Amino acid sequence: VVRRWDVAPVQDEQELRFPPFDRSQNGAAITQDLDGEPEAVVLAPDEHLVAIAAGCVVVLIEVARGRVAMRLEGHTARVNAVCFCNSEDLGMRLLSAGDDRTFKVWGLSQRVLLYQSSIISPWPFLSVAYDASLDRVALGTAKGEVRLYDCGSTTFDPLYCINLKKPDRITRTPQSPPEDQVVVISNLCEPAWPWADDDISPPEDQVEVDHAVLGLQFGEGPALWAGCAGQMVQVDSLSAEVVGRREYADRPLDQGGDEVGVVASYSWCNPSSEAKVLCLAQFSPRVCLLDLRPGLEPAPESPRLKEWENRVS
């Protein structure tokens, strides 16, 4: 069930409202007949339509009437993320992505499928964000990748792909083989010489947090925020460089004295210039508000950190 609410502040009243509905209708169900559990619910910028991803289908609902306006079918697996992206030439568009490792762009004005990608990632897509200033879209995968595409071209050309994992945690260097040993290079077997004894696995009493990109949001200037299960990453979307990082294992989120180390989902505040995000905890009923304006911890792998600090200050 998807319900409608208006959370705009009401002076001298402690209740929610949703114009043009009266107060008794606030919280009423928009729709109940879905093909699966809702994975994503996104309100259009003009607030006339709401897109609901449920199962392999995206359903567009008229908010004022609660009527199904369109059903977007074509994904072969669960749809995890949707976003509206307006175009002066093509009007309102909607992008959807999911477990089938593809994304689709729908023309809502023309009521057609504008673009369908091939399988472009080994991992499912979990999140998506649109940059209206440069007509770009960012997609996050379940394995910590963020891929950017140009929405201004009819073929949605890829711009770049960045991996949000810290390099020191995924690098493995083989030892040099002995001089009298023949080197065997094959994709059918393990290397003929052992790997260096790098302890890359976590201790027995710890669990490595998944780097799945659960939320994406474009901010002011080149800022791109990527919320993962165990970290928040700040990316310069123009240079494709990580400029800041906060790992919850080292700096947990604090909610009333309770520490939150793993996040299940993100909900970004509007407008995006406020740089705040609600973080829903994974293993406890906790919601934390993370203010991103002070900045994250410096990322040593970024040579442009000083330039970014001067820009945001």
PDB file of C-alpha atoms in Angstrom:
ATOM      1  CA  VAL A   1       0.000   0.000   0.000  1.00  0.00           C
ATOM      2  CA  VAL A   2       1.266   3.482  -0.915  1.00  0.00           C
ATOM      3  CA  ARG A   3      -0.180   6.424   1.023  1.00  0.00           C
ATOM      4  CA  ARG A   4      -0.021  10.153   0.392  1.00  0.00           C
ATOM      5  CA  TRP A   5       1.162  12.637   2.996  1.00  0.00           C
ATOM      6  CA  ASP A   6       2.037  16.311   3.054  1.00  0.00           C
ATOM      7  CA  VAL A   7       4.768  17.075   5.542  1.00  0.00           C
ATOM      8  CA  ALA A   8       4.836  20.830   4.975  1.00  0.00           C
ATOM      9  CA  PRO A   9       4.787  22.703   8.280  1.00  0.00           C
ATOM     10  CA  VAL A  10       1.390  23.939   9.385  1.00  0.00           C
ATOM     11  CA  GLN A  11       1.313  26.978  11.653  1.00  0.00           C
ATOM     12  CA  ASP A  12      -0.509  26.533  14.971  1.00  0.00           C
ATOM     13  CA  GLU A  13      -1.398  22.948  14.034  1.00  0.00           C
ATOM     14  CA  GLN A  14       0.257  19.657  14.893  1.00  0.00           C
ATOM     15  CA  GLU A  15      -0.991  17.586  11.992  1.00  0.00           C
ATOM     16  CA  LEU A  16      -0.196  16.710   8.400  1.00  0.00           C
ATOM     17  CA  ARG A  17      -2.056  17.994   5.396  1.00  0.00           C
ATOM     18  CA  PHE A  18      -2.101  17.360   1.664  1.00  0.00           C
ATOM     19  CA  PRO A  19      -3.779  19.984  -0.545  1.00  0.00           C
ATOM     20  CA  PRO A  20      -6.137  19.772  -2.362  1.00  0.00           C
ATOM     21  CA  PHE A  21      -7.366  17.014  -0.053  1.00  0.00           C
ATOM     22  CA  ASP A  22      -8.989  17.790   3.240  1.00  0.00           C
ATOM     23  CA  ARG A  23      -7.347  16.662   6.461  1.00  0.00           C
ATOM     24  CA  SER A  24      -9.412  13.518   6.774  1.00  0.00           C
ATOM     25  CA  GLN A  25      -7.960  12.250   3.501  1.00  0.00           C
ATOM     26  CA  ASN A  26      -4.338  12.769   4.504  1.00  0.00           C
ATOM     27  CA  GLY A  27      -2.689   9.381   4.754  1.00  0.00           C
ATOM     28  CA  ALA A  28      -5.198   7.803   2.397  1.00  0.00           C
ATOM     29  CA  ALA A  29      -3.993   5.000   0.151  1.00  0.00           C
ATOM     30  CA  ILE A  30      -3.039   6.032  -3.384  1.00  0.00           C
ATOM     31  CA  THR A  31      -2.932   2.483  -4.677  1.00  0.00           C
ATOM     32  CA  GLN A  32      -3.003  -1.060  -3.383  1.00  0.00           C
ATOM     33  CA  ASP A  33      -3.025  -3.158  -6.566  1.00  0.00           C
ATOM     34  CA  LEU A  34       0.702  -3.499  -7.226  1.00  0.00           C
ATOM     35  CA  ASP A  35       2.632  -6.341  -8.827  1.00  0.00           C
ATOM     36  CA  GLY A  36       4.967  -6.633  -5.834  1.00  0.00           C
ATOM     37  CA  GLU A  37       6.290  -4.793  -2.829  1.00  0.00           C
ATOM     38  CA  PRO A  38       7.208  -1.164  -3.623  1.00  0.00           C
ATOM     39  CA  GLU A  39      10.974  -0.786  -3.949  1.00  0.00           C
ATOM     40  CA  ALA A  40      11.019   2.909  -4.850  1.00  0.00           C
ATOM     41  CA  VAL A  41       8.485   5.740  -4.672  1.00  0.00           C
ATOM     42  CA  VAL A  42       9.382   9.068  -6.313  1.00  0.00           C
ATOM     43  CA  LEU A  43       7.245  12.197  -6.635  1.00  0.00           C
ATOM     44  CA  ALA A  44       7.500  14.188  -9.880  1.00  0.00           C
ATOM     45  CA  PRO A  45       8.876  17.746  -9.625  1.00  0.00           C
ATOM     46  CA  ASP A  46       5.424  19.208 -10.367  1.00  0.00           C
ATOM     47  CA  GLU A  47       3.869  16.825  -7.788  1.00  0.00           C
ATOM     48  CA  HIS A  48       1.185  15.692 -10.242  1.00  0.00           C
ATOM     49  CA  LEU A  49       2.546  12.161 -10.708  1.00  0.00           C
ATOM     50  CA  VAL A  50       4.195   9.622  -8.445  1.00  0.00           C
ATOM     51  CA  ALA A  51       6.268   6.743  -9.841  1.00  0.00           C
ATOM     52  CA  ILE A  52       6.152   3.463  -7.932  1.00  0.00           C
ATOM     53  CA  ALA A  53       8.528   0.608  -8.742  1.00  0.00           C
ATOM     54  CA  ALA A  54       6.945  -2.699  -7.780  1.00  0.00           C
ATOM     55  CA  GLY A  55       8.234  -5.981  -9.128  1.00  0.00           C
ATOM     56  CA  CYS A  56       9.253  -5.662 -12.771  1.00  0.00           C
ATOM     57  CA  VAL A  57       6.812  -2.816 -13.440  1.00  0.00           C
ATOM     58  CA  VAL A  58       6.804   0.942 -12.829  1.00  0.00           C
ATOM     59  CA  VAL A  59       3.350   2.379 -12.148  1.00  0.00           C
ATOM     60  CA  LEU A  60       2.599   6.093 -12.575  1.00  0.00           C
ATOM     61  CA  ILE A  61      -0.206   7.381 -10.351  1.00  0.00           C
ATOM     62  CA  GLU A  62      -2.040  10.705 -10.574  1.00  0.00           C
ATOM     63  CA  VAL A  63      -1.647  12.107  -7.066  1.00  0.00           C
ATOM     64  CA  ALA A  64      -4.787  14.248  -7.103  1.00  0.00           C
ATOM     65  CA  ARG A  65      -7.105  11.452  -8.197  1.00  0.00           C
ATOM     66  CA  GLY A  66      -5.268   8.297  -7.184  1.00  0.00           C
ATOM     67  CA  ARG A  67      -5.738   6.969 -10.721  1.00  0.00           C
ATOM     68  CA  VAL A  68      -3.202   4.852 -12.604  1.00  0.00           C
ATOM     69  CA  ALA A  69      -1.940   6.999 -15.469  1.00  0.00           C
ATOM     70  CA  MET A  70       0.585   4.584 -17.002  1.00  0.00           C
ATOM     71  CA  ARG A  71       2.228   1.194 -16.516  1.00  0.00           C
ATOM     72  CA  LEU A  72       5.803   0.916 -17.751  1.00  0.00           C
ATOM     73  CA  GLU A  73       6.615  -2.705 -18.558  1.00  0.00           C
ATOM     74  CA  GLY A  74       9.778  -4.224 -20.011  1.00  0.00           C
ATOM     75  CA  HIS A  75      12.199  -4.976 -17.200  1.00  0.00           C
ATOM     76  CA  THR A  76      12.939  -8.685 -16.789  1.00  0.00           C
ATOM     77  CA  ALA A  77      13.724  -8.457 -13.062  1.00  0.00           C
ATOM     78  CA  ARG A  78      12.869  -6.304 -10.080  1.00  0.00           C
ATOM     79  CA  VAL A  79      13.070  -2.523 -10.543  1.00  0.00           C
ATOM     80  CA  ASN A  80      15.002  -0.934  -7.670  1.00  0.00           C
ATOM     81  CA  ALA A  81      15.301   2.749  -8.624  1.00  0.00           C
ATOM     82  CA  VAL A  82      13.421   5.381 -10.623  1.00  0.00           C
ATOM     83  CA  CYS A  83      13.873   9.121 -11.169  1.00  0.00           C
ATOM     84  CA  PHE A  84      12.210  11.871 -13.186  1.00  0.00           C
ATOM     85  CA  CYS A  85      14.409  13.841 -15.596  1.00  0.00           C
ATOM     86  CA  ASN A  86      12.939  16.757 -17.489  1.00  0.00           C
ATOM     87  CA  SER A  87      14.073  17.725 -21.008  1.00  0.00           C
ATOM     88  CA  GLU A  88      13.270  20.866 -22.996  1.00  0.00           C
ATOM     89  CA  ASP A  89      13.138  18.848 -26.222  1.00  0.00           C
ATOM     90  CA  LEU A  90      11.528  15.613 -25.017  1.00  0.00           C
ATOM     91  CA  GLY A  91       9.521  16.837 -22.051  1.00  0.00           C
ATOM     92  CA  MET A  92       9.257  14.786 -18.884  1.00  0.00           C
ATOM     93  CA  ARG A  93      11.237  11.541 -18.893  1.00  0.00           C
ATOM     94  CA  LEU A  94      11.514   8.755 -16.365  1.00  0.00           C
ATOM     95  CA  LEU A  95      14.549   6.520 -15.883  1.00  0.00           C
ATOM     96  CA  SER A  96      14.246   3.081 -14.306  1.00  0.00           C
ATOM     97  CA  ALA A  97      16.931   0.555 -13.350  1.00  0.00           C
ATOM     98  CA  GLY A  98      17.051  -2.685 -11.436  1.00  0.00           C
ATOM     99  CA  ASP A  99      18.152  -6.257 -10.954  1.00  0.00           C
ATOM    100  CA  ASP A 100      18.260  -7.028 -14.682  1.00  0.00           C
ATOM    101  CA  ARG A 101      21.401  -4.777 -14.792  1.00  0.00           C
ATOM    102  CA  THR A 102      19.903  -2.469 -17.408  1.00  0.00           C
ATOM    103  CA  PHE A 103      18.288   0.939 -17.381  1.00  0.00           C
ATOM    104  CA  LYS A 104      15.440   2.292 -19.476  1.00  0.00           C
ATOM    105  CA  VAL A 105      14.394   5.850 -20.317  1.00  0.00           C
ATOM    106  CA  TRP A 106      10.692   6.458 -20.861  1.00  0.00           C
ATOM    107  CA  GLY A 107       9.201   9.468 -22.642  1.00  0.00           C
ATOM    108  CA  LEU A 108       6.116  10.306 -20.602  1.00  0.00           C
ATOM    109  CA  SER A 109       4.925  13.052 -22.936  1.00  0.00           C
ATOM    110  CA  GLN A 110       5.200  10.814 -26.014  1.00  0.00           C
ATOM    111  CA  ARG A 111       4.251   7.663 -24.059  1.00  0.00           C
ATOM    112  CA  VAL A 112       7.135   5.707 -25.612  1.00  0.00           C
ATOM    113  CA  LEU A 113      10.318   3.933 -24.555  1.00  0.00           C
ATOM    114  CA  LEU A 114      13.093   6.315 -25.626  1.00  0.00           C
ATOM    115  CA  TYR A 115      16.108   4.198 -24.766  1.00  0.00           C
ATOM    116  CA  GLN A 116      16.911   0.724 -23.516  1.00  0.00           C
ATOM    117  CA  SER A 117      20.456  -0.166 -22.487  1.00  0.00           C
ATOM    118  CA  SER A 118      22.131  -3.504 -22.842  1.00  0.00           C
ATOM    119  CA  ILE A 119      23.347  -5.403 -19.773  1.00  0.00           C
ATOM    120  CA  ILE A 120      26.098  -2.990 -18.790  1.00  0.00           C
ATOM    121  CA  SER A 121      27.072  -4.091 -15.295  1.00  0.00           C
ATOM    122  CA  PRO A 122      27.856  -7.399 -13.599  1.00  0.00           C
ATOM    123  CA  TRP A 123      25.882  -6.143 -10.602  1.00  0.00           C
ATOM    124  CA  PRO A 124      22.291  -4.954 -10.159  1.00  0.00           C
ATOM    125  CA  PHE A 125      21.494  -1.242 -10.119  1.00  0.00           C
ATOM    126  CA  LEU A 126      20.208  -0.020  -6.748  1.00  0.00           C
ATOM    127  CA  SER A 127      20.070   3.779  -7.011  1.00  0.00           C
ATOM    128  CA  VAL A 128      19.816   6.596  -9.523  1.00  0.00           C
ATOM    129  CA  ALA A 129      20.091  10.404  -9.479  1.00  0.00           C
ATOM    130  CA  TYR A 130      19.595  13.079 -12.142  1.00  0.00           C
ATOM    131  CA  ASP A 131      21.703  16.218 -12.610  1.00  0.00           C
ATOM    132  CA  ALA A 132      19.420  18.811 -14.225  1.00  0.00           C
ATOM    133  CA  SER A 133      22.208  21.380 -14.645  1.00  0.00           C
ATOM    134  CA  LEU A 134      24.276  19.197 -16.995  1.00  0.00           C
ATOM    135  CA  ASP A 135      21.591  16.710 -18.102  1.00  0.00           C
ATOM    136  CA  ARG A 136      23.413  13.705 -16.657  1.00  0.00           C
ATOM    137  CA  VAL A 137      22.327  10.658 -14.734  1.00  0.00           C
ATOM    138  CA  ALA A 138      24.241   8.617 -12.162  1.00  0.00           C
ATOM    139  CA  LEU A 139      23.510   4.976 -11.375  1.00  0.00           C
ATOM    140  CA  GLY A 140      24.817   3.049  -8.367  1.00  0.00           C
ATOM    141  CA  THR A 141      25.424  -0.698  -8.304  1.00  0.00           C
ATOM    142  CA  ALA A 142      25.352  -3.348  -5.601  1.00  0.00           C
ATOM    143  CA  LYS A 143      29.142  -3.650  -5.696  1.00  0.00           C
ATOM    144  CA  GLY A 144      30.117  -0.047  -5.041  1.00  0.00           C
ATOM    145  CA  GLU A 145      30.253   1.324  -8.586  1.00  0.00           C
ATOM    146  CA  VAL A 146      28.805   4.649  -9.757  1.00  0.00           C
ATOM    147  CA  ARG A 147      28.259   5.050 -13.510  1.00  0.00           C
ATOM    148  CA  LEU A 148      27.475   8.394 -15.171  1.00  0.00           C
ATOM    149  CA  TYR A 149      25.691   8.798 -18.505  1.00  0.00           C
ATOM    150  CA  ASP A 150      24.972  11.754 -20.775  1.00  0.00           C
ATOM    151  CA  CYS A 151      21.215  12.262 -21.101  1.00  0.00           C
ATOM    152  CA  GLY A 152      21.713  14.902 -23.776  1.00  0.00           C
ATOM    153  CA  SER A 153      22.563  12.301 -26.412  1.00  0.00           C
ATOM    154  CA  THR A 154      20.002   9.953 -27.886  1.00  0.00           C
ATOM    155  CA  THR A 155      22.321   7.009 -27.173  1.00  0.00           C
ATOM    156  CA  PHE A 156      22.960   8.014 -23.546  1.00  0.00           C
ATOM    157  CA  ASP A 157      26.719   7.852 -23.926  1.00  0.00           C
ATOM    158  CA  PRO A 158      28.670   6.651 -20.859  1.00  0.00           C
ATOM    159  CA  LEU A 159      30.869   9.295 -19.231  1.00  0.00           C
ATOM    160  CA  TYR A 160      32.797   7.291 -16.653  1.00  0.00           C
ATOM    161  CA  CYS A 161      32.593   4.621 -13.970  1.00  0.00           C
ATOM    162  CA  ILE A 162      34.100   5.040 -10.505  1.00  0.00           C
ATOM    163  CA  ASN A 163      34.561   2.377  -7.824  1.00  0.00           C
ATOM    164  CA  LEU A 164      33.895   3.629  -4.312  1.00  0.00           C
ATOM    165  CA  LYS A 165      35.854   0.901  -2.575  1.00  0.00           C
ATOM    166  CA  LYS A 166      39.041   2.062  -0.930  1.00  0.00           C
ATOM    167  CA  PRO A 167      42.002   0.906  -3.043  1.00  0.00           C
ATOM    168  CA  ASP A 168      43.962  -0.382  -0.061  1.00  0.00           C
ATOM    169  CA  ARG A 169      41.195  -2.867   0.676  1.00  0.00           C
ATOM    170  CA  ILE A 170      40.958  -4.498  -2.721  1.00  0.00           C
ATOM    171  CA  THR A 171      44.538  -4.531  -3.980  1.00  0.00           C
ATOM    172  CA  ARG A 172      46.409  -7.812  -4.034  1.00  0.00           C
ATOM    173  CA  THR A 173      49.993  -7.954  -5.283  1.00  0.00           C
ATOM    174  CA  PRO A 174      51.554 -11.276  -6.388  1.00  0.00           C
ATOM    175  CA  GLN A 175      55.042 -12.149  -5.273  1.00  0.00           C
ATOM    176  CA  SER A 176      57.758 -12.369  -7.896  1.00  0.00           C
ATOM    177  CA  PRO A 177      58.342 -16.002  -8.989  1.00  0.00           C
ATOM    178  CA  PRO A 178      61.732 -17.629  -8.410  1.00  0.00           C
ATOM    179  CA  GLU A 179      64.244 -17.212 -11.222  1.00  0.00           C
ATOM    180  CA  ASP A 180      64.359 -20.944 -11.996  1.00  0.00           C
ATOM    181  CA  GLN A 181      60.560 -21.328 -12.117  1.00  0.00           C
ATOM    182  CA  VAL A 182      58.578 -21.152 -15.343  1.00  0.00           C
ATOM    183  CA  VAL A 183      55.879 -18.524 -15.177  1.00  0.00           C
ATOM    184  CA  VAL A 184      52.432 -19.821 -16.114  1.00  0.00           C
ATOM    185  CA  ILE A 185      49.722 -17.327 -17.004  1.00  0.00           C
ATOM    186  CA  SER A 186      46.326 -18.917 -17.491  1.00  0.00           C
ATOM    187  CA  ASN A 187      42.680 -18.164 -16.853  1.00  0.00           C
ATOM    188  CA  LEU A 188      42.066 -21.844 -16.091  1.00  0.00           C
ATOM    189  CA  CYS A 189      44.096 -22.182 -12.904  1.00  0.00           C
ATOM    190  CA  GLU A 190      45.590 -20.316  -9.953  1.00  0.00           C
ATOM    191  CA  PRO A 191      48.934 -18.528 -10.443  1.00  0.00           C
ATOM    192  CA  ALA A 192      52.036 -20.730 -10.350  1.00  0.00           C
ATOM    193  CA  TRP A 193      53.368 -18.618  -7.458  1.00  0.00           C
ATOM    194  CA  PRO A 194      51.599 -17.725  -4.209  1.00  0.00           C
ATOM    195  CA  TRP A 195      49.942 -14.415  -3.493  1.00  0.00           C
ATOM    196  CA  ALA A 196      51.601 -12.089  -1.032  1.00  0.00           C
ATOM    197  CA  ASP A 197      50.572 -12.742   2.541  1.00  0.00           C
ATOM    198  CA  ASP A 198      48.387  -9.652   2.708  1.00  0.00           C
ATOM    199  CA  ASP A 199      45.715  -9.916   5.354  1.00  0.00           C
ATOM    200  CA  ILE A 200      42.830  -8.446   3.366  1.00  0.00           C
ATOM    201  CA  SER A 201      40.075 -10.318   5.201  1.00  0.00           C
ATOM    202  CA  PRO A 202      38.455  -8.742   8.260  1.00  0.00           C
ATOM    203  CA  PRO A 203      39.138 -10.154  11.732  1.00  0.00           C
ATOM    204  CA  GLU A 204      36.970 -13.011  12.910  1.00  0.00           C
ATOM    205  CA  ASP A 205      34.935 -10.743  15.184  1.00  0.00           C
ATOM    206  CA  GLN A 206      34.186  -8.266  12.400  1.00  0.00           C
ATOM    207  CA  VAL A 207      32.131  -8.371   9.213  1.00  0.00           C
ATOM    208  CA  GLU A 208      33.138  -6.444   6.116  1.00  0.00           C
ATOM    209  CA  VAL A 209      30.380  -3.977   5.298  1.00  0.00           C
ATOM    210  CA  ASP A 210      28.900  -4.154   1.836  1.00  0.00           C
ATOM    211  CA  HIS A 211      29.726  -1.214  -0.427  1.00  0.00           C
ATOM    212  CA  ALA A 212      26.335  -1.271  -2.176  1.00  0.00           C
ATOM    213  CA  VAL A 213      25.362   2.214  -3.385  1.00  0.00           C
ATOM    214  CA  LEU A 214      21.938   2.664  -1.788  1.00  0.00           C
ATOM    215  CA  GLY A 215      21.437   6.362  -2.510  1.00  0.00           C
ATOM    216  CA  LEU A 216      22.735   9.042  -4.878  1.00  0.00           C
ATOM    217  CA  GLN A 217      22.200  12.796  -4.918  1.00  0.00           C
ATOM    218  CA  PHE A 218      23.681  15.645  -6.943  1.00  0.00           C
ATOM    219  CA  GLY A 219      24.414  18.741  -4.881  1.00  0.00           C
ATOM    220  CA  GLU A 220      25.683  22.222  -5.571  1.00  0.00           C
ATOM    221  CA  GLY A 221      28.454  22.589  -8.157  1.00  0.00           C
ATOM    222  CA  PRO A 222      30.192  19.315  -8.969  1.00  0.00           C
ATOM    223  CA  ALA A 223      29.138  17.587  -5.756  1.00  0.00           C
ATOM    224  CA  LEU A 224      27.800  14.038  -6.000  1.00  0.00           C
ATOM    225  CA  TRP A 225      26.924  12.263  -2.756  1.00  0.00           C
ATOM    226  CA  ALA A 226      26.923   8.459  -2.714  1.00  0.00           C
ATOM    227  CA  GLY A 227      25.393   6.762   0.307  1.00  0.00           C
ATOM    228  CA  CYS A 228      26.545   3.186   0.802  1.00  0.00           C
ATOM    229  CA  ALA A 229      25.646   0.639   3.448  1.00  0.00           C
ATOM    230  CA  GLY A 230      28.771   1.388   5.448  1.00  0.00           C
ATOM    231  CA  GLN A 231      29.952   4.792   4.294  1.00  0.00           C
ATOM    232  CA  MET A 232      29.077   8.157   2.781  1.00  0.00           C
ATOM    233  CA  VAL A 233      31.307   9.200  -0.130  1.00  0.00           C
ATOM    234  CA  GLN A 234      31.742  12.657  -1.634  1.00  0.00           C
ATOM    235  CA  VAL A 235      32.634  12.667  -5.347  1.00  0.00           C
ATOM    236  CA  ASP A 236      33.690  15.468  -7.667  1.00  0.00           C
ATOM    237  CA  SER A 237      31.371  14.576 -10.532  1.00  0.00           C
ATOM    238  CA  LEU A 238      33.411  16.568 -13.075  1.00  0.00           C
ATOM    239  CA  SER A 239      36.803  14.979 -12.386  1.00  0.00           C
ATOM    240  CA  ALA A 240      35.432  11.593 -11.213  1.00  0.00           C
ATOM    241  CA  GLU A 241      37.523  11.779  -8.049  1.00  0.00           C
ATOM    242  CA  VAL A 242      36.637  10.810  -4.500  1.00  0.00           C
ATOM    243  CA  VAL A 243      37.235  13.898  -2.369  1.00  0.00           C
ATOM    244  CA  GLY A 244      35.717  12.858   0.954  1.00  0.00           C
ATOM    245  CA  ARG A 245      34.640   9.765   2.820  1.00  0.00           C
ATOM    246  CA  ARG A 246      32.993   8.889   6.132  1.00  0.00           C
ATOM    247  CA  GLU A 247      33.078   5.257   7.153  1.00  0.00           C
ATOM    248  CA  TYR A 248      30.488   4.391   9.748  1.00  0.00           C
ATOM    249  CA  ALA A 249      32.707   1.675  11.228  1.00  0.00           C
ATOM    250  CA  ASP A 250      35.157   4.397  12.291  1.00  0.00           C
ATOM    251  CA  ARG A 251      32.663   7.243  12.830  1.00  0.00           C
ATOM    252  CA  PRO A 252      29.221   5.775  13.527  1.00  0.00           C
ATOM    253  CA  LEU A 253      26.089   7.837  13.143  1.00  0.00           C
ATOM    254  CA  ASP A 254      24.743   8.981  16.489  1.00  0.00           C
ATOM    255  CA  GLN A 255      21.056   8.898  17.315  1.00  0.00           C
ATOM    256  CA  GLY A 256      20.260   9.753  20.896  1.00  0.00           C
ATOM    257  CA  GLY A 257      23.366   8.001  22.186  1.00  0.00           C
ATOM    258  CA  ASP A 258      22.792   4.903  20.027  1.00  0.00           C
ATOM    259  CA  GLU A 259      25.445   4.314  17.386  1.00  0.00           C
ATOM    260  CA  VAL A 260      24.448   3.297  13.861  1.00  0.00           C
ATOM    261  CA  GLY A 261      27.161   1.562  11.819  1.00  0.00           C
ATOM    262  CA  VAL A 262      25.167   0.117   8.914  1.00  0.00           C
ATOM    263  CA  VAL A 263      22.540   1.994   6.871  1.00  0.00           C
ATOM    264  CA  ALA A 264      19.662   0.314   5.056  1.00  0.00           C
ATOM    265  CA  SER A 265      18.381   3.256   3.004  1.00  0.00           C
ATOM    266  CA  TYR A 266      18.768   6.991   2.416  1.00  0.00           C
ATOM    267  CA  SER A 267      16.213   9.744   1.931  1.00  0.00           C
ATOM    268  CA  TRP A 268      17.636  13.054   0.703  1.00  0.00           C
ATOM    269  CA  CYS A 269      16.235  16.367   1.908  1.00  0.00           C
ATOM    270  CA  ASN A 270      14.904  18.925  -0.571  1.00  0.00           C
ATOM    271  CA  PRO A 271      16.233  21.192  -1.784  1.00  0.00           C
ATOM    272  CA  SER A 272      19.493  19.356  -2.373  1.00  0.00           C
ATOM    273  CA  SER A 273      21.440  22.522  -1.464  1.00  0.00           C
ATOM    274  CA  GLU A 274      20.648  21.801   2.191  1.00  0.00           C
ATOM    275  CA  ALA A 275      22.995  18.786   1.950  1.00  0.00           C
ATOM    276  CA  LYS A 276      21.141  16.740   4.538  1.00  0.00           C
ATOM    277  CA  VAL A 277      20.091  13.124   4.362  1.00  0.00           C
ATOM    278  CA  LEU A 278      17.991  10.822   6.522  1.00  0.00           C
ATOM    279  CA  CYS A 279      19.686   7.483   7.194  1.00  0.00           C
ATOM    280  CA  LEU A 280      17.569   4.469   8.169  1.00  0.00           C
ATOM    281  CA  ALA A 281      19.548   1.985  10.270  1.00  0.00           C
ATOM    282  CA  GLN A 282      19.891  -1.604   9.091  1.00  0.00           C
ATOM    283  CA  PHE A 283      19.597  -3.566  12.324  1.00  0.00           C
ATOM    284  CA  SER A 284      17.597  -1.251  14.580  1.00  0.00           C
ATOM    285  CA  PRO A 285      14.559   1.067  14.297  1.00  0.00           C
ATOM    286  CA  ARG A 286      16.691   4.199  14.141  1.00  0.00           C
ATOM    287  CA  VAL A 287      16.622   7.181  11.771  1.00  0.00           C
ATOM    288  CA  CYS A 288      19.590   9.556  11.789  1.00  0.00           C
ATOM    289  CA  LEU A 289      19.920  12.980  10.153  1.00  0.00           C
ATOM    290  CA  LEU A 290      23.362  13.418   8.601  1.00  0.00           C
ATOM    291  CA  ASP A 291      24.438  16.973   7.793  1.00  0.00           C
ATOM    292  CA  LEU A 292      26.902  16.906   4.903  1.00  0.00           C
ATOM    293  CA  ARG A 293      27.739  20.609   4.868  1.00  0.00           C
ATOM    294  CA  PRO A 294      30.705  20.379   7.271  1.00  0.00           C
ATOM    295  CA  GLY A 295      32.272  17.984   4.772  1.00  0.00           C
ATOM    296  CA  LEU A 296      33.564  14.448   5.137  1.00  0.00           C
ATOM    297  CA  GLU A 297      36.973  13.155   6.107  1.00  0.00           C
ATOM    298  CA  PRO A 298      39.627  13.951   3.491  1.00  0.00           C
ATOM    299  CA  ALA A 299      40.193  11.202   0.973  1.00  0.00           C
ATOM    300  CA  PRO A 300      43.982  10.773   0.625  1.00  0.00           C
ATOM    301  CA  GLU A 301      43.553   9.361  -2.863  1.00  0.00           C
ATOM    302  CA  SER A 302      42.240  12.721  -4.153  1.00  0.00           C
ATOM    303  CA  PRO A 303      44.830  15.231  -5.416  1.00  0.00           C
ATOM    304  CA  ARG A 304      42.108  17.889  -5.762  1.00  0.00           C
ATOM    305  CA  LEU A 305      41.017  17.966  -2.136  1.00  0.00           C
ATOM    306  CA  LYS A 306      42.296  21.505  -1.447  1.00  0.00           C
ATOM    307  CA  GLU A 307      40.556  22.817  -4.536  1.00  0.00           C
ATOM    308  CA  TRP A 308      37.287  21.226  -3.368  1.00  0.00           C
ATOM    309  CA  GLU A 309      37.646  22.615   0.180  1.00  0.00           C
ATOM    310  CA  ASN A 310      38.188  26.128  -1.201  1.00  0.00           C
ATOM    311  CA  ARG A 311      35.161  25.717  -3.460  1.00  0.00           C
ATOM    312  CA  VAL A 312      32.728  24.664  -0.739  1.00  0.00           C
ATOM    313  CA  SER A 313      34.019  27.206   1.778  1.00  0.00           C
TER     314      SER A 313
END
